[in-house]
Amino acid sequence: AQRVTQPEKLLSVFKGAPVELKCNYSYSGSPELFWYVQYSRQRLQLLLRHISRESIKGFTADLNKGETSFHLKKPFAQEEDSAMYYCALRRNSGNTPLVFGKGTRLSVIA
Amino acid sequence: EPEVTQTPSHQVTQMGQEVILRCVPISNHLYFYWYRQILGQKVEFLVSFYNNEISEKSEIFDDQFSVERPDGSNFTLKIRSTKLEDSAMYFCASRSRESQETQYFGPGTRLLVL
């Protein structure tokens, strides 16, 4: 079975401070990892995925298979980053669903 | 940019009543999903659907639930006899054949069972 753990329900940081949202997973196979973001009153939207190794809105995330982690990082937080962030995993085969963590609410304080 | 749409945005129903939640996936997408999120809990997978049949379903998706693609655009989730614990936000998602990774989510339907 797959599991995604986001240990922090709420993370508050000051504007300009670095951000790290933690995500750990358990899955015996080769997973695909994602970060989804949900801004206030908006839908869930894909922020980034590990296979593309991209930086979106200044956020990056590196898959660490040894530590089974996929932490989301940003060097300088902005107020508009305040949102709910969900880490998700998908089995790397066929039409498989996403398994989500419980989410972390990021609050960036001016 | 095309988006997944869901109706209604909110629904209140009495326990034991049937509800149908509607979704219009992005037009060229072929894979469809329903997820739900009970207040304060994680987003949970219910069912996936492709080529007019269920691909996978979770333990939550019992005999009270069904899905249908009645025409070329709509994708519906029916709960036959709602229970209090069905109260949740229900999200529809879709993806294209080409993009195995990226699921696009609708805004959700908030269902309240009294």
Coordinates of N, CA, C and O in Angstrom, one line a residue, chain B residues 20-105:
Chain B
I20 N -26.9 13.0 -7.3 CA -26.0 12.8 -8.4 C -25.2 14.1 -8.6 O -25.7 15.2 -8.6
L21 N -23.9 13.8 -8.6 CA -22.9 14.9 -8.7 C -22.4 14.8 -10.2 O -22.1 13.8 -10.7
R22 N -22.4 16.0 -10.8 CA -22.0 16.1 -12.2 C -20.7 16.7 -12.4 O -20.3 17.7 -11.8
C23 N -20.0 16.2 -13.5 CA -18.7 16.7 -13.8 C -18.7 16.8 -15.4 O -19.2 15.9 -16.1
V24 N -18.1 17.9 -15.9 CA -17.7 17.9 -17.3 C -16.2 18.0 -17.4 O -15.6 19.0 -17.1
P25 N -15.6 16.9 -17.8 CA -14.1 16.9 -17.9 C -13.7 17.7 -19.1 O -14.5 18.2 -19.9
I26 N -12.4 18.0 -19.2 CA -11.8 18.7 -20.3 C -12.1 17.9 -21.6 O -11.9 16.6 -21.5
S27 N -12.4 18.5 -22.6 CA -13.0 17.8 -23.8 C -12.2 16.7 -24.4 O -12.8 15.7 -24.8
N28 N -10.9 16.8 -24.5 CA -10.2 15.8 -25.2 C -9.6 14.7 -24.2 O -8.8 13.9 -24.6
H29 N -10.0 14.8 -22.9 CA -9.5 13.9 -21.9 C -10.3 12.6 -22.0 O -11.5 12.6 -22.2
L30 N -9.6 11.5 -21.6 CA -10.3 10.2 -21.7 C -10.3 9.4 -20.4 O -11.0 8.4 -20.3
Y31 N -9.6 9.9 -19.4 CA -9.5 9.3 -18.1 C -10.1 10.2 -17.1 O -9.8 11.4 -17.0
F32 N -11.0 9.6 -16.3 CA -11.8 10.4 -15.3 C -11.7 9.8 -13.9 O -11.5 8.6 -13.8
Y33 N -11.8 10.6 -12.9 CA -11.6 10.2 -11.6 C -12.6 11.0 -10.7 O -13.0 12.1 -10.9
W34 N -12.9 10.3 -9.6 CA -13.6 11.0 -8.5 C -12.8 10.8 -7.2 O -12.3 9.7 -6.9
Y35 N -12.7 11.9 -6.5 CA -12.0 11.9 -5.2 C -13.0 12.6 -4.2 O -13.9 13.3 -4.6
R36 N -12.7 12.3 -2.9 CA -13.5 13.1 -1.9 C -12.6 13.5 -0.8 O -11.6 12.9 -0.5
Q37 N -13.0 14.6 -0.1 CA -12.3 15.1 1.0 C -13.3 15.4 2.2 O -14.0 16.4 2.1
I38 N -13.3 14.5 3.2 CA -14.1 14.8 4.3 C -13.4 16.0 5.1 O -12.1 16.0 5.1
L39 N -14.2 16.8 5.7 CA -13.6 18.0 6.3 C -12.5 17.7 7.3 O -12.7 16.9 8.2
G40 N -11.4 18.3 7.1 CA -10.2 18.1 8.0 C -9.4 16.9 7.7 O -8.4 16.6 8.4
Q41 N -9.8 16.1 6.6 CA -9.1 14.9 6.3 C -8.4 15.0 4.9 O -8.5 16.0 4.2
K42 N -7.7 14.0 4.5 CA -7.0 14.0 3.3 C -8.0 13.8 2.1 O -9.1 13.2 2.2
V43 N -7.5 14.1 0.9 CA -8.2 13.8 -0.3 C -8.1 12.3 -0.6 O -6.9 11.8 -0.6
E44 N -9.2 11.7 -0.8 CA -9.2 10.2 -1.0 C -9.7 9.8 -2.3 O -10.8 10.3 -2.8
F45 N -9.1 8.9 -2.9 CA -9.5 8.3 -4.2 C -10.8 7.5 -4.1 O -10.9 6.7 -3.1
L46 N -11.7 7.7 -5.0 CA -12.9 6.9 -5.0 C -12.9 5.9 -6.2 O -13.0 4.7 -6.0
V47 N -12.8 6.4 -7.4 CA -12.9 5.6 -8.6 C -12.2 6.3 -9.8 O -12.2 7.5 -9.9
S48 N -11.8 5.4 -10.7 CA -11.3 5.9 -12.0 C -12.0 5.2 -13.1 O -12.5 4.1 -12.9
F49 N -12.1 5.9 -14.2 CA -13.0 5.4 -15.3 C -12.4 5.7 -16.6 O -11.8 6.8 -16.9
Y50 N -12.4 4.7 -17.5 CA -11.8 4.8 -18.8 C -12.5 3.9 -19.8 O -12.9 2.8 -19.4
N51 N -12.8 4.4 -20.9 CA -13.4 3.6 -22.0 C -14.7 3.0 -21.5 O -15.0 1.8 -21.7
N52 N -15.5 3.8 -20.8 CA -16.8 3.5 -20.4 C -16.9 2.4 -19.3 O -17.9 1.7 -19.2
E53 N -15.8 2.2 -18.6 CA -15.8 1.2 -17.5 C -14.9 1.7 -16.4 O -14.0 2.4 -16.6
I54 N -15.2 1.1 -15.2 CA -14.4 1.5 -14.1 C -13.0 0.8 -14.2 O -12.9 -0.4 -14.5
S55 N -11.9 1.6 -14.0 CA -10.6 1.0 -14.1 C -10.2 0.5 -12.7 O -9.5 -0.5 -12.6
E56 N -10.5 1.3 -11.7 CA -10.0 1.0 -10.4 C -11.0 1.7 -9.4 O -11.5 2.7 -9.7
K57 N -11.2 1.0 -8.3 CA -12.1 1.7 -7.2 C -11.5 1.4 -5.9 O -10.8 0.4 -5.7
S58 N -11.7 2.3 -4.9 CA -11.2 2.1 -3.6 C -12.3 1.4 -2.7 O -13.4 1.2 -3.1
E59 N -11.9 1.1 -1.5 CA -12.8 0.5 -0.5 C -14.0 1.4 -0.2 O -15.0 0.9 0.2
I60 N -13.8 2.7 -0.4 CA -14.9 3.6 -0.1 C -16.0 3.4 -1.1 O -17.2 3.5 -0.8
F61 N -15.7 3.1 -2.3 CA -16.6 3.0 -3.4 C -17.4 1.7 -3.3 O -17.1 0.7 -4.0
D62 N -18.4 1.7 -2.5 CA -19.1 0.4 -2.3 C -20.4 0.4 -3.2 O -20.5 1.3 -4.1
D63 N -21.3 -0.5 -2.9 CA -22.5 -0.6 -3.8 C -23.4 0.6 -3.8 O -24.3 0.7 -4.7
Q64 N -23.2 1.5 -2.9 CA -24.0 2.7 -2.8 C -23.6 3.7 -3.9 O -24.3 4.7 -4.2
F65 N -22.4 3.5 -4.4 CA -21.8 4.5 -5.4 C -21.9 3.9 -6.8 O -21.7 2.7 -7.0
S66 N -22.1 4.8 -7.7 CA -21.9 4.3 -9.1 C -21.5 5.5 -10.0 O -21.7 6.7 -9.5
V67 N -20.9 5.3 -11.1 CA -20.4 6.3 -12.0 C -21.0 6.0 -13.4 O -21.2 4.8 -13.7
E68 N -21.1 7.1 -14.1 CA -21.7 6.9 -15.5 C -21.2 8.1 -16.3 O -20.9 9.2 -15.9
R69 N -21.0 7.7 -17.6 CA -20.7 8.8 -18.6 C -21.9 8.7 -19.6 O -21.9 8.0 -20.6
P70 N -23.0 9.4 -19.2 CA -24.2 9.2 -20.0 C -24.2 9.8 -21.4 O -25.0 9.4 -22.3
D71 N -23.3 10.7 -21.6 CA -23.2 11.3 -23.0 C -21.7 11.6 -23.2 O -20.9 11.2 -22.4
G72 N -21.4 12.4 -24.3 CA -20.0 12.6 -24.6 C -19.3 13.6 -23.7 O -18.1 13.7 -23.8
S73 N -20.1 14.3 -22.8 CA -19.4 15.3 -22.0 C -19.5 15.1 -20.5 O -18.6 15.4 -19.8
N74 N -20.6 14.6 -20.0 CA -20.8 14.5 -18.6 C -20.2 13.2 -18.0 O -20.2 12.2 -18.6
F75 N -19.8 13.3 -16.8 CA -19.3 12.2 -16.0 C -19.9 12.3 -14.6 O -19.7 13.3 -13.9
T76 N -20.8 11.4 -14.2 CA -21.6 11.6 -13.0 C -21.2 10.6 -11.9 O -20.8 9.4 -12.2
L77 N -21.3 11.0 -10.7 CA -21.2 10.1 -9.5 C -22.5 10.1 -8.8 O -23.1 11.2 -8.5
K78 N -23.1 8.9 -8.6 CA -24.4 8.8 -8.0 C -24.1 8.1 -6.6 O -23.4 7.1 -6.5
I79 N -24.8 8.6 -5.6 CA -24.8 8.0 -4.3 C -26.3 7.6 -4.1 O -27.1 8.5 -4.0
R80 N -26.5 6.3 -4.0 CA -27.9 5.8 -4.0 C -28.7 6.2 -2.7 O -29.8 6.7 -2.8
S81 N -28.1 6.0 -1.6 CA -28.8 6.3 -0.3 C -27.8 6.9 0.6 O -27.0 6.2 1.2
T82 N -27.8 8.2 0.6 CA -26.7 8.9 1.3 C -26.8 8.7 2.8 O -27.8 8.5 3.5
K83 N -25.6 8.7 3.4 CA -25.4 8.5 4.8 C -24.7 9.8 5.3 O -24.1 10.6 4.6
L84 N -24.8 10.0 6.7 CA -24.2 11.2 7.2 C -22.7 11.3 6.9 O -22.2 12.4 6.6
E85 N -22.1 10.2 6.9 CA -20.6 10.1 6.7 C -20.2 10.4 5.2 O -19.1 10.4 4.9
D86 N -21.2 10.5 4.3 CA -20.9 10.9 2.9 C -20.7 12.4 2.8 O -20.3 12.8 1.7
S87 N -21.0 13.1 3.8 CA -20.8 14.6 3.8 C -19.3 14.8 3.5 O -18.4 14.4 4.3
A88 N -19.0 15.5 2.5 CA -17.6 15.7 2.1 C -17.6 16.7 0.8 O -18.6 17.0 0.3
M89 N -16.4 17.0 0.5 CA -16.2 17.7 -0.8 C -15.8 16.7 -1.8 O -14.9 15.8 -1.6
Y90 N -16.5 16.7 -2.9 CA -16.2 15.7 -4.0 C -15.6 16.3 -5.2 O -16.1 17.3 -5.7
F91 N -14.4 15.8 -5.5 CA -13.7 16.4 -6.6 C -13.7 15.4 -7.8 O -13.4 14.2 -7.7
C92 N -13.9 16.0 -9.0 CA -13.8 15.2 -10.2 C -12.4 15.7 -10.8 O -12.0 16.8 -10.7
A93 N -11.8 14.7 -11.5 CA -10.5 15.0 -12.2 C -10.5 14.3 -13.5 O -11.1 13.3 -13.7
S94 N -9.7 14.9 -14.5 CA -9.6 14.2 -15.8 C -8.1 14.4 -16.2 O -7.4 15.3 -15.8
R95 N -7.7 13.5 -17.2 CA -6.4 13.6 -17.8 C -6.5 13.1 -19.2 O -7.4 12.4 -19.6
S96 N -5.5 13.6 -20.0 CA -5.5 13.1 -21.4 C -4.7 11.8 -21.5 O -4.0 11.4 -20.6
R97 N -4.8 11.2 -22.7 CA -4.1 10.0 -22.9 C -2.6 10.2 -22.9 O -1.8 9.5 -22.4
E98 N -2.2 11.4 -23.4 CA -0.8 11.7 -23.6 C -0.1 12.0 -22.2 O 1.1 11.7 -22.1
S99 N -0.8 12.6 -21.3 CA -0.2 13.0 -20.1 C -0.6 12.1 -19.0 O -1.6 12.3 -18.3
Q100 N 0.2 11.1 -18.7 CA -0.2 10.1 -17.7 C -0.1 10.7 -16.3 O -0.8 10.2 -15.4
E101 N 0.7 11.7 -16.1 CA 0.9 12.2 -14.8 C -0.1 13.3 -14.3 O -0.4 13.3 -13.2
T102 N -0.5 14.1 -15.2 CA -1.2 15.3 -14.8 C -2.7 15.2 -14.8 O -3.3 15.1 -15.9
Q103 N -3.3 15.1 -13.6 CA -4.7 15.1 -13.5 C -5.2 16.6 -13.2 O -4.6 17.3 -12.4
Y104 N -6.2 17.0 -13.9 CA -6.8 18.3 -13.7 C -8.1 18.2 -12.9 O -9.0 17.4 -13.3
F105 N -8.1 19.0 -11.9 CA -9.2 18.9 -10.9 C -10.3 19.9 -11.2 O -10.0 21.1 -11.5

